[in-house]
XYZ file of C-alpha atoms in Angstrom:
167
model
C 111.608 101.150 104.391
C 112.915 97.604 104.659
C 111.916 95.394 107.543
C 111.965 91.647 107.771
C 108.517 90.240 108.301
C 106.566 87.032 107.943
C 102.936 86.680 106.856
C 100.971 83.573 107.766
C 97.461 82.341 108.326
C 96.117 83.350 111.721
C 95.224 80.815 114.379
C 93.092 81.151 117.539
C 96.150 81.759 119.731
C 96.722 84.984 117.753
C 93.410 86.550 118.866
C 94.792 88.618 121.799
C 97.654 90.025 119.701
C 95.312 90.672 116.778
C 92.986 92.597 119.088
C 95.906 94.759 120.240
C 96.970 95.495 116.644
C 93.356 96.262 115.727
C 92.845 98.716 118.592
C 96.269 100.348 118.271
C 95.942 100.850 114.518
C 92.398 102.200 114.865
C 93.801 104.763 117.284
C 96.650 105.603 114.872
C 94.412 105.808 111.814
C 91.016 107.033 112.939
C 91.780 109.657 115.606
C 89.766 112.632 114.397
C 87.492 110.469 112.206
C 85.985 108.332 114.980
C 84.954 109.703 118.337
C 87.611 109.779 121.047
C 85.145 108.161 123.432
C 84.898 105.141 121.127
C 88.649 104.919 120.498
C 89.481 105.345 124.187
C 86.744 103.030 125.495
C 88.364 100.812 128.151
C 86.371 97.825 126.830
C 87.566 98.209 123.224
C 90.462 95.753 123.529
C 88.269 93.073 125.138
C 85.573 93.615 122.492
C 88.111 93.206 119.663
C 89.591 90.090 121.303
C 86.118 88.520 121.419
C 85.651 89.478 117.764
C 88.937 87.851 116.678
C 88.367 84.759 118.801
C 85.007 84.271 117.096
C 86.439 85.027 113.647
C 89.049 82.294 114.164
C 86.926 79.627 115.895
C 83.239 79.995 115.021
C 82.123 77.749 112.124
C 79.962 80.622 110.798
C 83.197 82.288 109.664
C 84.864 79.260 108.075
C 84.791 80.893 104.613
C 86.885 83.827 105.850
C 90.615 84.089 105.239
C 92.545 85.581 108.137
C 96.259 86.417 108.173
C 98.790 88.081 110.426
C 102.124 89.772 109.791
C 104.952 89.412 112.283
C 108.257 91.194 112.794
C 110.630 89.701 115.368
C 107.770 87.427 116.543
C 105.543 90.445 117.279
C 102.279 90.983 115.412
C 102.451 94.123 113.274
C 99.499 93.634 110.919
C 96.218 91.808 110.425
C 93.885 91.101 107.510
C 90.610 89.294 106.895
C 88.524 88.635 103.802
C 85.427 86.610 103.133
C 82.283 86.422 101.044
C 81.124 89.789 99.718
C 78.427 91.266 101.923
C 76.823 93.603 99.408
C 77.918 92.790 95.849
C 77.002 89.163 95.084
C 78.920 89.161 91.786
C 82.150 90.004 93.654
C 83.137 86.755 95.336
C 85.412 88.270 97.987
C 85.414 91.285 100.253
C 88.337 92.637 102.210
C 86.883 93.225 105.668
C 90.026 94.188 107.590
C 93.562 95.275 106.745
C 95.552 97.097 109.404
C 99.279 97.457 109.979
C 101.144 99.667 112.399
C 102.151 103.021 110.899
C 105.773 102.129 111.640
C 105.521 99.372 109.006
C 103.842 101.466 106.289
C 105.787 101.346 103.041
C 107.510 98.067 103.949
C 105.337 95.724 101.879
C 103.473 94.366 104.901
C 100.101 95.655 103.686
C 100.471 94.184 100.205
C 101.657 90.853 101.615
C 98.644 90.707 103.948
C 96.251 91.650 101.136
C 97.722 88.999 98.846
C 97.520 86.383 101.608
C 93.775 86.834 102.104
C 92.769 87.629 98.487
C 94.633 86.419 95.421
C 96.219 89.360 93.574
C 94.400 88.270 90.402
C 90.950 87.930 92.037
C 87.983 90.258 91.861
C 87.218 91.834 95.205
C 85.446 94.665 96.968
C 86.235 96.677 100.100
C 85.061 99.676 102.084
C 87.614 102.288 103.179
C 87.228 105.347 105.386
C 87.039 108.684 103.627
C 89.110 110.700 104.071
C 91.945 108.203 104.367
C 94.193 109.163 101.446
C 97.058 106.802 102.316
C 94.810 103.735 102.444
C 92.926 104.758 99.306
C 96.210 105.220 97.418
C 97.379 101.804 98.643
C 94.211 100.148 97.366
C 94.431 101.959 93.996
C 98.009 100.699 93.676
C 96.607 97.198 94.219
C 93.999 97.517 91.461
C 90.966 98.840 93.348
C 88.905 101.793 92.115
C 86.154 103.728 93.854
C 82.778 102.879 92.339
C 80.826 105.821 93.767
C 79.066 103.947 96.573
C 79.248 105.523 100.031
C 77.930 104.737 103.488
C 78.244 106.183 106.967
C 78.688 103.874 109.957
C 79.328 105.101 113.490
C 79.811 108.602 112.122
C 82.571 107.536 109.698
C 82.062 107.901 105.946
C 83.272 104.940 103.882
C 83.650 104.626 100.133
C 83.479 101.345 98.258
C 86.341 100.264 96.027
C 86.275 97.304 93.642
C 88.852 95.329 91.719
C 88.078 93.358 88.584
C 89.819 90.017 88.133
C 93.080 90.336 86.248
C 93.419 88.223 83.156
C 96.790 86.620 82.552
């Protein structure tokens, strides 16, 4: 599917739109994996907006890389990486990568991933399981499951890692 889109670094003015993408894509992706009460919580959008405002303005997060994807000046995807939280030898972790289902297969996800983590860099991420589409996307981008699992808020995640590519 071909759509014209732009990927750029996020700025604080993007926080409300990023929160909307985050909540909408959670509802698209995690219905049936997360509880409906959590996904339909009336405070979810406000909570995500506070999260993104902090991620884009608080000096504690200055080592994070945050990007947005736009189509016709409307946000359609978000991504964030930063220092690895649980594997010190992996310098970067992908914390967030969400794009509307309507943009899947367009290259938006890969462009966001490459904006926040160099395609040649080692990295780690956690992905919901089951989430076969996302797991296939990450495998296509060099990540492999390493056997680690965790459960947060009732959702099982598996860890995937990518070793730096040598040129």
